Structure formats: structure tokens, C-alpha cells
Tab-separated table of C-alpha atoms in Angstrom:
chain	number	residue	atom	x	y	z
A	7	MET	CA	14.618	8.944	-51.739
A	8	ALA	CA	11.439	10.419	-53.021
A	9	GLN	CA	10.450	8.757	-56.237
A	10	ALA	CA	9.633	10.910	-59.219
A	11	GLN	CA	5.899	11.529	-59.413
A	12	SER	CA	3.894	13.683	-61.731
A	13	HIS	CA	3.041	16.932	-60.012
A	14	SER	CA	1.371	18.562	-62.996
A	15	GLU	CA	-2.138	18.338	-61.560
A	16	PHE	CA	-0.890	19.826	-58.279
A	17	VAL	CA	0.853	22.713	-60.075
A	18	LEU	CA	-2.160	23.407	-62.309
A	19	ARG	CA	-4.460	23.530	-59.271
A	20	ARG	CA	-2.172	25.841	-57.349
A	21	LEU	CA	-1.819	28.131	-60.381
A	22	HIS	CA	-5.609	28.145	-60.670
A	23	THR	CA	-6.100	29.388	-57.103
A	24	LEU	CA	-3.230	31.858	-57.468
A	25	ALA	CA	-4.517	33.251	-60.777
A	26	GLY	CA	-7.945	33.753	-59.205
A	27	VAL	CA	-6.477	36.092	-56.604
A	28	VAL	CA	-3.403	37.724	-58.023
A	29	PRO	CA	-4.137	39.025	-61.448
A	30	VAL	CA	-7.874	38.280	-61.713
A	31	GLY	CA	-8.944	39.266	-58.201
A	32	LEU	CA	-6.843	42.419	-58.239
A	33	PHE	CA	-8.305	43.339	-61.620
A	34	LEU	CA	-11.820	42.852	-60.221
A	35	LEU	CA	-11.028	45.342	-57.438
A	36	GLU	CA	-9.607	47.844	-59.931
A	37	HIS	CA	-12.600	47.390	-62.241
A	38	LEU	CA	-15.136	47.911	-59.446
A	39	PHE	CA	-13.230	51.008	-58.333
A	40	THR	CA	-13.231	52.508	-61.831
A	41	ASN	CA	-16.933	51.751	-62.268
A	42	ALA	CA	-17.644	53.405	-58.931
A	43	MET	CA	-16.348	56.628	-60.488
A	44	ALA	CA	-19.723	56.739	-62.233
A	45	THR	CA	-21.359	57.518	-58.882
A	46	THR	CA	-19.647	60.923	-58.889
A	47	GLY	CA	-20.788	61.746	-62.405
A	48	ALA	CA	-20.216	60.934	-66.067
A	49	ALA	CA	-17.227	63.252	-66.333
A	50	SER	CA	-15.213	61.538	-63.607
A	51	PHE	CA	-15.959	58.077	-65.085
A	52	ASN	CA	-14.932	59.215	-68.555
A	53	SER	CA	-11.717	60.713	-67.232
A	54	ALA	CA	-10.881	57.502	-65.341
A	55	VAL	CA	-11.430	55.480	-68.524
A	56	ASP	CA	-9.263	57.947	-70.407
A	57	THR	CA	-6.437	57.514	-67.873
A	58	ILE	CA	-6.588	53.706	-68.251
A	59	GLN	CA	-6.537	53.967	-72.023
A	60	HIS	CA	-3.308	55.906	-71.854
A	61	ILE	CA	-1.434	53.366	-69.697
A	62	PRO	CA	1.779	52.395	-71.527
A	63	PHE	CA	1.895	48.845	-72.974
A	64	LEU	CA	-1.874	48.626	-72.452
A	65	HIS	CA	-2.450	45.733	-74.872
A	66	PHE	CA	0.472	43.793	-73.419
A	67	ILE	CA	-0.808	44.296	-69.863
A	68	GLU	CA	-4.366	43.511	-70.893
A	69	PHE	CA	-3.359	40.271	-72.569
A	70	PHE	CA	-0.842	38.887	-70.074
A	71	PHE	CA	-2.275	40.178	-66.810
A	72	ILE	CA	-5.989	39.990	-67.493
A	73	PHE	CA	-7.007	37.956	-70.536
A	74	LEU	CA	-4.615	35.009	-70.160
A	75	PRO	CA	-5.011	34.397	-66.387
A	76	LEU	CA	-8.748	35.017	-66.614
A	77	THR	CA	-9.150	32.462	-69.403
A	78	TYR	CA	-6.988	29.948	-67.549
A	79	HIS	CA	-8.880	30.451	-64.274
A	80	GLY	CA	-12.215	30.224	-66.064
A	81	VAL	CA	-11.553	27.196	-68.261
A	82	TYR	CA	-9.704	25.217	-65.596
A	83	GLY	CA	-12.409	26.268	-63.135
A	84	LEU	CA	-15.049	24.656	-65.358
A	85	TYR	CA	-13.009	21.454	-65.205
A	86	VAL	CA	-12.831	21.722	-61.398
A	87	ALA	CA	-16.585	22.326	-61.192
A	88	PHE	CA	-17.143	19.285	-63.396
A	89	THR	CA	-14.917	16.941	-61.397
A	90	SER	CA	-16.392	18.030	-58.040
A	91	GLY	CA	-19.213	16.063	-56.529
A	92	TYR	CA	-22.295	17.813	-55.176
A	93	ASN	CA	-23.900	16.423	-52.034
A	94	ALA	CA	-25.263	19.502	-50.249
A	95	GLY	CA	-28.705	17.851	-50.369
A	96	GLN	CA	-27.488	15.069	-48.104
A	97	TYR	CA	-24.980	17.160	-46.126
A	98	SER	CA	-26.430	20.656	-45.786
A	99	TRP	CA	-23.726	22.117	-43.539
A	100	GLY	CA	-22.868	25.755	-44.215
A	101	ARG	CA	-19.415	25.106	-45.624
A	102	ASN	CA	-20.685	22.434	-47.995
A	103	VAL	CA	-23.391	24.811	-49.265
A	104	LEU	CA	-20.710	27.463	-49.843
A	105	PHE	CA	-18.637	24.801	-51.650
A	106	VAL	CA	-21.537	24.309	-54.083
A	107	LEU	CA	-22.178	28.063	-54.362
A	108	GLN	CA	-18.505	28.684	-55.154
A	109	ARG	CA	-18.814	26.418	-58.190
A	110	VAL	CA	-22.245	27.689	-59.236
A	111	THR	CA	-21.177	31.360	-59.023
A	112	GLY	CA	-17.986	30.468	-60.886
A	113	VAL	CA	-19.960	29.121	-63.841
A	114	ILE	CA	-22.387	32.086	-63.723
A	115	THR	CA	-19.444	34.509	-63.638
A	116	PHE	CA	-17.803	32.719	-66.576
A	117	VAL	CA	-20.914	33.099	-68.745
A	118	PHE	CA	-21.455	36.634	-67.483
A	119	ILE	CA	-17.905	37.757	-68.326
A	120	ILE	CA	-18.117	36.396	-71.882
A	121	TYR	CA	-21.365	38.312	-72.507
A	122	HIS	CA	-20.063	41.374	-70.663
A	123	LEU	CA	-16.880	41.508	-72.786
A	124	TRP	CA	-18.821	40.904	-75.975
A	125	THR	CA	-21.142	43.848	-75.317
A	126	THR	CA	-18.423	46.236	-74.063
A	127	ARG	CA	-14.720	45.571	-74.713
A	128	PHE	CA	-15.229	43.740	-78.018
A	129	SER	CA	-18.314	45.646	-79.170
A	130	GLY	CA	-16.202	48.096	-81.160
A	131	ARG	CA	-17.759	51.067	-79.384
A	132	ALA	CA	-15.877	53.627	-77.319
A	133	PRO	CA	-16.064	52.818	-73.586
A	134	THR	CA	-17.852	55.917	-72.362
A	135	PHE	CA	-20.497	56.635	-69.763
A	136	ASP	CA	-23.088	57.077	-72.539
A	137	MET	CA	-22.365	53.677	-74.034
A	138	VAL	CA	-22.876	51.936	-70.649
A	139	HIS	CA	-25.921	54.118	-69.992
A	140	GLN	CA	-27.495	52.878	-73.253
A	141	LEU	CA	-26.821	49.220	-72.351
A	142	MET	CA	-28.309	49.716	-68.893
A	143	SER	CA	-31.498	51.201	-70.307
A	144	ASN	CA	-32.522	47.615	-71.082
A	145	PRO	CA	-33.905	46.217	-67.786
A	146	ALA	CA	-32.948	42.631	-68.713
A	147	TYR	CA	-29.353	43.734	-69.244
A	148	LEU	CA	-29.430	45.680	-65.982
A	149	TRP	CA	-30.550	42.666	-63.948
A	150	PHE	CA	-28.112	40.393	-65.727
A	151	MET	CA	-25.397	42.829	-64.634
A	152	VAL	CA	-26.636	42.759	-61.037
A	153	ILE	CA	-26.597	38.939	-60.983
A	154	GLY	CA	-23.170	38.912	-62.590
A	155	VAL	CA	-21.715	41.385	-60.086
A	156	VAL	CA	-23.149	39.502	-57.107
A	157	ALA	CA	-21.866	36.172	-58.479
A	158	ALA	CA	-18.413	37.563	-59.281
A	159	THR	CA	-17.936	39.307	-55.929
A	160	PHE	CA	-19.153	36.253	-54.013
A	161	HIS	CA	-16.860	33.987	-56.012
A	162	PHE	CA	-13.936	36.318	-55.325
A	163	ALA	CA	-14.613	36.752	-51.586
A	164	ASN	CA	-15.343	33.090	-50.881
A	165	GLY	CA	-12.425	32.151	-53.132
A	166	LEU	CA	-10.135	34.232	-50.902
A	167	TRP	CA	-11.192	32.073	-47.948
A	168	SER	CA	-10.417	28.923	-49.908
A	169	PHE	CA	-7.148	30.396	-51.221
A	170	CYS	CA	-5.966	30.967	-47.641
A	171	ILE	CA	-6.425	27.248	-46.932
A	172	HIS	CA	-5.007	25.980	-50.231
A	173	TRP	CA	-1.793	27.883	-49.645
A	174	GLY	CA	-1.625	26.906	-45.973
A	175	ILE	CA	-2.093	30.442	-44.652
A	176	THR	CA	-5.087	29.827	-42.370
A	177	VAL	CA	-4.459	26.496	-40.661
A	178	GLY	CA	-6.399	26.449	-37.389
A	179	GLN	CA	-10.148	26.223	-36.984
A	180	ARG	CA	-10.482	29.678	-35.477
A	181	ALA	CA	-8.332	31.308	-38.160
A	182	GLN	CA	-10.527	29.712	-40.822
A	183	ARG	CA	-13.709	30.825	-39.077
A	184	VAL	CA	-12.542	34.423	-38.657
A	185	THR	CA	-11.434	34.487	-42.309
A	186	ALA	CA	-14.878	33.221	-43.306
A	187	TYR	CA	-16.533	36.185	-41.547
A	188	VAL	CA	-14.028	38.645	-43.005
A	189	THR	CA	-14.488	37.356	-46.552
A	190	MET	CA	-18.284	37.523	-46.230
A	191	VAL	CA	-17.944	41.192	-45.190
A	192	ILE	CA	-15.707	41.706	-48.245
A	193	PHE	CA	-18.427	40.105	-50.393
A	194	VAL	CA	-21.172	42.382	-49.061
A	195	VAL	CA	-19.044	45.517	-49.444
A	196	LEU	CA	-17.849	44.684	-52.971
A	197	ALA	CA	-21.322	43.642	-54.133
A	198	ALA	CA	-22.732	46.923	-52.772
A	199	VAL	CA	-20.030	48.954	-54.521
A	200	GLY	CA	-20.693	47.120	-57.792
A	201	ILE	CA	-24.481	47.454	-57.630
A	202	GLU	CA	-24.272	51.125	-56.727
A	203	ALA	CA	-22.133	51.706	-59.816
A	204	ILE	CA	-24.613	49.825	-62.012
A	205	PHE	CA	-27.471	52.037	-60.856
A	206	ALA	CA	-25.280	55.148	-61.257
A	207	PHE	CA	-25.108	54.303	-64.965
A	208	THR	CA	-28.896	54.254	-65.232
A	209	ARG	CA	-29.034	57.964	-64.410
A	210	ALA	CA	-28.685	60.306	-67.369
A	211	ALA	CA	-25.274	61.935	-67.749
B	5	MET	CA	-60.935	12.667	-16.517
B	6	THR	CA	-63.008	9.519	-16.093
B	7	GLU	CA	-63.334	9.260	-19.849
B	8	ALA	CA	-59.557	9.411	-20.299
B	9	THR	CA	-59.001	6.731	-17.658
B	10	ALA	CA	-61.598	4.537	-19.304
B	11	THR	CA	-59.939	4.899	-22.705
B	12	ARG	CA	-56.577	3.928	-21.288
B	13	THR	CA	-58.029	0.827	-19.640
B	14	ASP	CA	-59.636	-0.130	-22.958
B	15	ALA	CA	-56.345	0.304	-24.787
B	16	GLN	CA	-54.547	-1.840	-22.216
B	17	ALA	CA	-57.202	-4.479	-22.468
B	18	THR	CA	-57.003	-4.720	-26.259
B	19	ALA	CA	-53.222	-4.233	-26.536
B	20	PRO	CA	-51.583	-7.577	-25.627
B	21	ALA	CA	-51.219	-8.642	-29.282
B	22	LYS	CA	-48.931	-5.687	-30.128
B	23	GLN	CA	-47.531	-5.147	-26.678
B	24	THR	CA	-43.824	-5.182	-27.648
B	25	LYS	CA	-42.457	-1.987	-29.119
B	26	LYS	CA	-40.932	-2.482	-32.559
B	27	VAL	CA	-38.031	-0.845	-34.318
B	28	HIS	CA	-38.665	-0.158	-38.001
B	29	LEU	CA	-35.650	-0.439	-40.306
B	30	ILE	CA	-35.397	0.266	-44.029
B	31	ILE	CA	-32.220	-1.307	-45.371
B	32	GLU	CA	-30.664	-0.850	-48.783
B	33	ARG	CA	-29.484	-4.292	-49.774
B	34	GLN	CA	-27.394	-5.775	-52.546
B	35	ASP	CA	-26.808	-9.489	-53.053
B	36	ASN	CA	-23.393	-9.302	-54.717
B	37	PRO	CA	-20.985	-6.656	-56.039
B	38	ASN	CA	-22.594	-6.621	-59.474
B	39	SER	CA	-26.284	-6.990	-58.686
B	40	GLN	CA	-28.887	-4.242	-58.417
B	41	PRO	CA	-29.536	-2.717	-54.998
B	42	TYR	CA	-33.023	-2.997	-53.494
B	43	THR	CA	-34.610	-1.934	-50.231
B	44	GLU	CA	-36.117	-4.234	-47.662
B	45	GLU	CA	-37.981	-3.324	-44.487
B	46	PHE	CA	-37.704	-5.061	-41.141
B	47	LEU	CA	-39.398	-4.858	-37.753
B	48	VAL	CA	-37.402	-5.978	-34.750
B	49	ASP	CA	-38.300	-6.075	-31.070
B	50	TYR	CA	-37.231	-2.982	-29.190
B	51	VAL	CA	-34.785	-3.477	-26.320
B	52	PRO	CA	-33.965	-0.468	-24.109
B	53	GLY	CA	-30.580	1.044	-24.976
B	54	MET	CA	-30.158	-1.022	-28.148
B	55	ASN	CA	-27.957	0.132	-31.008
B	56	VAL	CA	-28.158	-0.464	-34.757
B	57	ILE	CA	-25.873	-3.526	-34.429
B	58	ALA	CA	-28.401	-5.073	-32.008
B	59	CYS	CA	-31.120	-4.534	-34.642
B	60	LEU	CA	-28.980	-6.246	-37.291
B	61	MET	CA	-28.267	-9.124	-34.892
B	62	ALA	CA	-32.001	-9.515	-34.301
B	63	ILE	CA	-32.524	-9.731	-38.073
B	64	GLN	CA	-29.749	-12.305	-38.282
B	65	ARG	CA	-31.444	-14.440	-35.590
B	66	ASN	CA	-34.813	-14.194	-37.287
B	67	PRO	CA	-34.344	-13.229	-40.945
B	68	VAL	CA	-37.938	-12.346	-41.756
B	69	ASN	CA	-38.861	-9.081	-43.442
B	70	LYS	CA	-41.679	-6.719	-42.493
B	71	ASP	CA	-44.200	-8.691	-44.559
B	72	GLY	CA	-43.296	-11.879	-42.670
B	73	LYS	CA	-41.432	-13.390	-45.607
B	74	PRO	CA	-38.186	-15.270	-44.821
B	75	VAL	CA	-35.195	-13.610	-46.497
B	76	ALA	CA	-31.421	-13.944	-46.479
B	77	PRO	CA	-30.055	-12.279	-43.321
B	78	VAL	CA	-28.528	-8.836	-43.774
B	79	ALA	CA	-24.716	-8.877	-43.976
B	80	TRP	CA	-22.630	-6.210	-42.224
B	81	GLU	CA	-19.198	-5.801	-40.680
B	82	MET	CA	-18.417	-5.282	-37.017
B	83	ASN	CA	-15.640	-5.917	-34.592
B	84	CYS	CA	-15.008	-3.938	-31.393
B	85	LEU	CA	-18.554	-2.632	-30.689
B	86	GLU	CA	-17.095	0.366	-28.821
B	87	GLU	CA	-16.258	2.804	-31.608
B	88	VAL	CA	-12.550	2.126	-31.797
B	89	CYS	CA	-12.208	-0.212	-34.795
B	90	GLY	CA	-14.124	1.559	-37.565
B	91	ALA	CA	-15.459	-1.636	-39.138
B	92	CYS	CA	-19.201	-0.966	-38.781
B	93	MET	CA	-19.278	2.384	-40.625
B	94	MET	CA	-22.465	2.675	-42.707
B	95	VAL	CA	-24.861	5.412	-43.784
B	96	ILE	CA	-27.477	5.700	-41.042
B	97	ASN	CA	-30.342	8.118	-41.695
B	98	GLY	CA	-28.280	9.845	-44.357
B	99	LYS	CA	-25.037	10.287	-42.419
B	100	PRO	CA	-22.002	7.968	-42.391
B	101	ARG	CA	-21.301	6.781	-38.856
B	102	GLN	CA	-20.509	3.745	-36.729
B	103	ALA	CA	-23.459	1.396	-36.278
B	104	CYS	CA	-22.224	0.426	-32.805
B	105	SER	CA	-22.528	3.963	-31.421
B	106	ALA	CA	-25.812	4.648	-33.235
B	107	ILE	CA	-28.322	4.256	-30.391
B	108	VAL	CA	-31.870	3.507	-31.524
B	109	ASP	CA	-33.414	5.837	-28.902
B	110	LYS	CA	-31.529	8.758	-30.431
B	111	LEU	CA	-32.450	7.940	-34.044
B	112	GLN	CA	-35.501	8.959	-35.990
B	113	GLN	CA	-37.600	6.001	-37.146
B	114	PRO	CA	-37.824	4.359	-39.582
B	115	ILE	CA	-34.058	3.914	-39.388
B	116	ARG	CA	-32.590	3.939	-42.886
B	117	LEU	CA	-29.392	1.929	-43.369
B	118	LYS	CA	-27.312	2.103	-46.523
B	119	PRO	CA	-23.819	0.914	-47.426
B	120	ALA	CA	-21.181	3.625	-47.906
B	121	ARG	CA	-21.354	3.660	-51.696
B	122	THR	CA	-18.198	5.660	-52.187
B	123	PHE	CA	-16.617	2.223	-51.758
B	124	PRO	CA	-17.454	-0.864	-53.845
B	125	VAL	CA	-20.273	-2.776	-52.136
B	126	VAL	CA	-19.461	-6.424	-51.418
B	127	ARG	CA	-22.838	-7.417	-50.050
B	128	ASP	CA	-25.644	-5.530	-48.256
B	129	LEU	CA	-23.872	-3.176	-45.810
B	130	VAL	CA	-20.394	-4.649	-46.340
B	131	VAL	CA	-18.069	-2.493	-48.403
B	132	ASP	CA	-14.531	-2.976	-49.685
B	133	ARG	CA	-12.310	-0.289	-48.145
B	134	SER	CA	-9.065	-1.390	-49.843
B	135	ARG	CA	-8.669	2.040	-51.432
B	136	MET	CA	-8.029	3.461	-47.960
B	137	PHE	CA	-5.239	0.956	-47.378
B	138	GLU	CA	-3.806	1.828	-50.797
B	139	ALA	CA	-3.924	5.529	-49.864
B	140	LEU	CA	-2.087	4.878	-46.585
B	141	LYS	CA	0.591	2.942	-48.480
B	142	LYS	CA	0.872	5.772	-50.989
B	143	ILE	CA	1.561	8.396	-48.331
B	144	LYS	CA	3.776	5.989	-46.314
B	145	ALA	CA	1.693	6.146	-43.148
B	146	TRP	CA	4.236	4.383	-40.986
B	147	ILE	CA	7.546	4.969	-39.209
B	148	PRO	CA	10.382	2.904	-40.719
B	149	ILE	CA	12.497	1.517	-37.877
B	150	ASP	CA	13.688	-1.780	-39.336
B	151	GLY	CA	17.397	-2.163	-39.916
B	152	THR	CA	20.193	-4.730	-39.875
B	153	TYR	CA	21.394	-3.604	-36.455
B	154	ASP	CA	19.928	-1.987	-33.346
B	155	LEU	CA	19.409	1.675	-34.156
B	156	GLY	CA	18.964	2.600	-30.513
B	157	PRO	CA	16.176	4.729	-29.085
B	158	GLY	CA	14.788	7.360	-31.461
B	159	PRO	CA	14.639	11.074	-30.758
B	160	ARG	CA	12.137	12.210	-28.142
B	161	MET	CA	8.868	13.806	-29.127
B	162	PRO	CA	7.946	17.065	-27.379
B	163	GLU	CA	4.934	16.559	-25.112
B	164	ARG	CA	3.237	19.607	-26.649
B	165	ASP	CA	3.283	17.951	-30.087
B	166	ARG	CA	2.399	14.528	-28.747
B	167	GLN	CA	-0.869	15.870	-27.388
B	168	TRP	CA	-2.275	16.990	-30.729
B	169	ALA	CA	-0.630	14.133	-32.613
B	170	TYR	CA	-2.477	11.722	-30.327
B	171	GLU	CA	-5.770	13.146	-31.580
B	172	LEU	CA	-4.742	12.328	-35.153
B	173	SER	CA	-3.637	8.827	-34.160
B	174	ARG	CA	-7.223	7.999	-33.156
B	175	CYS	CA	-8.186	7.626	-36.847
B	176	PHE	CA	-9.438	4.067	-37.381
B	177	THR	CA	-9.820	4.224	-41.159
B	178	CYS	CA	-13.601	3.821	-40.995
B	179	GLY	CA	-14.134	5.803	-44.198
B	180	ALA	CA	-16.855	8.198	-42.984
B	181	CYS	CA	-14.821	11.188	-44.241
B	182	VAL	CA	-14.298	9.505	-47.619
B	183	GLU	CA	-18.032	8.797	-47.896
B	184	ALA	CA	-19.046	12.397	-47.065
B	185	CYS	CA	-16.411	14.105	-49.245
B	186	PRO	CA	-17.914	15.467	-52.490
B	187	ASN	CA	-14.517	15.332	-54.189
B	188	VAL	CA	-14.136	11.598	-53.716
B	189	ASN	CA	-16.100	10.454	-56.736
B	190	GLU	CA	-15.765	8.582	-60.025
B	191	ARG	CA	-14.386	11.688	-61.762
B	192	SER	CA	-11.483	12.201	-59.361
B	193	SER	CA	-8.757	10.053	-57.837
B	194	TYR	CA	-8.681	11.930	-54.496
B	195	ILE	CA	-7.156	9.750	-51.773
B	196	GLY	CA	-9.442	11.261	-49.086
B	197	PRO	CA	-9.130	13.465	-45.992
B	198	PHE	CA	-7.973	10.734	-43.552
B	199	ALA	CA	-4.807	10.026	-45.564
B	200	ILE	CA	-3.739	13.672	-45.471
B	201	SER	CA	-4.238	13.736	-41.706
B	202	GLN	CA	-2.157	10.558	-41.370
B	203	ALA	CA	0.641	12.133	-43.418
B	204	ARG	CA	0.579	15.005	-40.910
B	205	LEU	CA	0.707	12.555	-37.988
B	206	PHE	CA	3.757	10.685	-39.296
B	207	ASN	CA	5.500	13.882	-40.404
B	208	ALA	CA	5.110	15.182	-36.842
B	209	HIS	CA	6.840	12.158	-35.348
B	210	PRO	CA	10.600	12.808	-34.890
B	211	THR	CA	11.536	9.489	-36.509
B	212	GLY	CA	8.732	9.638	-39.065
B	213	ALA	CA	9.945	13.103	-40.068
B	214	MET	CA	13.026	11.449	-41.611
B	215	HIS	CA	10.732	10.437	-44.489
B	216	ARG	CA	8.852	13.717	-44.578
B	217	GLU	CA	9.692	14.551	-48.189
B	218	GLU	CA	8.421	11.225	-49.504
B	219	ARG	CA	5.022	11.858	-47.922
B	220	LEU	CA	4.886	15.397	-49.291
B	221	GLU	CA	5.814	14.108	-52.762
B	222	ALA	CA	2.921	11.647	-52.525
B	223	LEU	CA	0.537	14.402	-51.424
B	224	MET	CA	1.550	16.399	-54.501
B	225	GLY	CA	1.047	13.365	-56.728
B	226	GLU	CA	-2.046	11.953	-58.377
B	227	GLY	CA	-5.188	12.247	-56.252
B	228	GLY	CA	-3.272	14.259	-53.689
B	229	ILE	CA	-4.010	17.197	-51.436
B	230	HIS	CA	-4.881	19.569	-54.317
B	231	GLU	CA	-8.082	17.583	-54.933
B	232	CYS	CA	-9.535	18.919	-51.664
B	233	GLY	CA	-12.212	21.542	-52.345
B	234	ASN	CA	-12.760	22.666	-48.727
B	235	SER	CA	-16.342	21.503	-48.392
B	236	GLN	CA	-15.288	20.494	-44.843
B	237	ASN	CA	-17.816	17.654	-44.623
B	238	CYS	CA	-15.029	15.371	-43.385
B	239	VAL	CA	-14.586	17.149	-40.063
B	240	GLN	CA	-18.358	17.093	-39.512
B	241	VAL	CA	-18.726	13.329	-39.916
B	242	CYS	CA	-15.494	12.109	-38.273
B	243	PRO	CA	-16.650	9.892	-35.368
B	244	LYS	CA	-13.413	10.538	-33.476
B	245	GLY	CA	-13.599	14.318	-33.788
B	246	ILE	CA	-10.234	14.461	-35.568
B	247	PRO	CA	-9.478	18.018	-36.805
B	248	LEU	CA	-9.252	16.845	-40.433
B	249	THR	CA	-9.629	20.311	-41.963
B	250	THR	CA	-6.826	21.633	-39.751
B	251	SER	CA	-4.684	18.691	-40.867
B	252	ILE	CA	-5.419	19.421	-44.527
B	253	ALA	CA	-4.535	23.112	-44.113
B	254	ALA	CA	-1.383	22.225	-42.137
B	255	MET	CA	-0.306	19.840	-44.900
B	256	ASN	CA	-1.129	22.491	-47.504
B	257	ARG	CA	1.376	24.686	-45.703
B	258	GLN	CA	4.046	21.930	-45.625
B	259	VAL	CA	3.454	21.143	-49.282
B	260	THR	CA	3.596	24.832	-50.296
B	261	TYR	CA	6.942	25.356	-48.560
B	262	TYR	CA	8.287	22.070	-49.882
B	263	ALA	CA	7.160	22.708	-53.458
B	264	LEU	CA	8.600	26.221	-53.580
B	265	GLY	CA	11.771	25.197	-51.750
B	266	SER	CA	12.483	22.142	-53.881
B	267	TRP	CA	11.811	24.044	-57.111
B	268	LEU	CA	14.264	26.769	-56.109
B	269	LYS	CA	16.899	24.155	-55.261
B	270	LYS	CA	16.661	22.437	-58.646
């Protein structure tokens, strides 16, 4: 019968792709949605933040459903990016370029999230429209946010495509191609939603 | 008009010295597995319809480099010369492919030849592809039929499955997919796309399917299917047009079901 082999690497990889979609990806969608509240005014954003802050077991949820999977996905992702080879110079086919971009945007997003959390969640200030408005008044911060949002949404959308293959959902060539188009539409839509929210914060309350 | 005709006549009159068309090759060479690689240029006589193998044979007959200096002839591997054995895979103008089906007329000159460095280089364009054999052994790419008595005819294979399985069976272990894959490198132990496709082939066979779990276990083991990063270079370079990325995704599905199922049964 099948001899006992170590499957730890396999399990860690599968958990990495799963974590990227199920808690982390879902949280990204929720986060972009909440931020988009800013487009309808400071009051609606502040009320949305207030609702989130009154979720029961907030710290528990935050730690186990956001912080832990995000850290795992990020740190293990750095390892994946390090062990990958990069040969898009020699083989410049679209998918290989996206393979490189997936890893580049992953690293950008990792750095971005650390800075983003440091200046918001762990800054000790109340998460209000005014606080974000103040941060956005610095043009360097604003553009860093734009780059971060584009990188994160691309990494999520293209990661969905890859996830569908890793878990054996899209098997055939056509299914993979259609999924590629769909995920690129998801990227454009999510990036637009994120950028619109960023610029909503630049307007005075 | 007259001027143009005159020029052509002049050219024809002065040409005889360099009348034969030449093929310019730049070859990355290496004298032994541990020595430093170096490049050497060659000019060989053009023959209509010639392939890269014909160029290498010309160098072998007259091992003189571009500067007219005698050198050791370039070593390479070949066998069938009709793109069914896989032996002559090398990197030609930046892409791994079979030298026998690389027609000079269709290549940009100078033609750049390099060994497939994802494998250890033995000499010049000869590489050691043992790792592919090891990978095939690891995933049990065969159908066990030996026994102590006649087991009789095996189960029949549905024609519908045979048709796509035949495509997979055309793999000749040339290594082009392994060479082009970014995740086959010194930092990973990835077995390579071809091996995953072969696991699919033998799992599809009604008799081979009796050892399905062993192949899936191997694919979940070290250097297995999880090392694939979906760059999809493999399917682009495969000389036999094998749907390698479909095979990888199909095996991902088998492995997912198997992993979840076997964990729940424990």
C-alpha cells in the first residue's frame, strides 16, 4: 500500500491558498465595502465603523479570522516568493508575467499592510473619517495607499484564478481562460472601488 | 534600371569567393561537468531544409570555429531525428525545443544553442536527465501487471478516455517543460510538470488505477504537485502539445478529493 510520506509541505501550501481566499480575501471585500461608505459622506463611514466596533467578540474575531490567517498567508507567501524562480525575461508569455506579478504584488501588499496597520489600527487613534482624512492630506501617503490598494486587489483577483486551479476547480483550458477574464474584471472593479474610497477621504467632512 | 543591372553583374563577378551561404551559430559550451561554460561561434555551409542537428553534424565533420581555429567538436545527444524520442532537447534561441525539428530557415540567425541548464551539464549540449527518471519512479509511472500466474486480460478502457489519454502518452521525457518551469530551481525540489501528467495518464488506465492512491500520495509528497505556481510555461514549450496545465489541474482535483477523503477516514 501507499507508503507513509510527509505531506506537511502539501498541507501548508493548501492552507496558504485557502487562507488567502477564505478569511483574508473575504475580509478584503468587507474592508473595501466599509471604506466605500466614505463616498456617501463622513457620517455614513463613521456609523459603519461604529457598527463594526460593536460586533460581539470583536477581538477574538479580529485575531483568529483576520490577524492569524493574514500573518500566515503573508509570511508563508514570502517563503513561496523566495523559492519561486523568475524567468519572465526569457519566457514573456502572459501567464508567466502574471506569475511574477502575483509574487511582486504579494510582497508590496505585505509591506503596505504593515505600514497601513501601524498608521491606523495600531496608531492608538480613534478610527474616524477625520483621522483618515488627516493621513490622506499627505500626498505621499495618498499615493502609497493607491499603490497598496491596486497591489492588494490584483493579488486577490489573480490569486482567485490560481486558487481555482490549486483546488482542482477549473481543470480545462477554456475554464481557466474564462476564469482569467472574470478575475481581471474583479480586479478592475475592486481597484476602482478602493481608489474611489481613498479619494473620498481627501474631501473635507 | 541599367545601373541596377550593372551592379548585380558586378556583385556576381566578385562573389565566387563567398558564394556559399553560411549559417552562423553561437554555442554555449562546457568541457566537463565542473568546468566553466564559454561560448564559441561557428559558420557552417547552408543546405536547403537543414535543421540544427545538420549544423552540429557539419561542425563534427569539420570542427573549426568561426576564426578558423580547430577545436574539439561540439557534443550533443540525438536519436530518432523525427521528434519522437526527446533526446535532442536544447535551448535554441532562448526556448527549449528539439534540435531535430528546429529548421534553420525558420530560425533567426545567429542561432544560439545552449544546454538545458535546469539539468546538470555533462558536456557542451549534453545534459543528465536522471532526475526525470527518478520523478517517474517516484510517481510510479507504470502499470504493474507482473504476477506468479496469468492474471488474464485487464479491464477495458473506454474509447472516450483512451483518446485524451493517448495525448498524454506522447510525452517523451525531453525535459523542455522542466527547463521552462520557474519553480524547478535550486531552491525547490519540484519534480516537474511532465511527471504530474504521467501520474494522470496511469491513473486513467483501468489497470493503472489500481495503484491510484500510491501516485496521489507521491504527488502530495516532497517536491509534489503543490510546488506548481501556475506560470503555465510548460504547456507553451511542450513539443508534443500535451495539455500539461490541464493535467496539473486534473491531478489537483484528484489530490484534493483524496486528501480530504483520506483525512476524514482516519
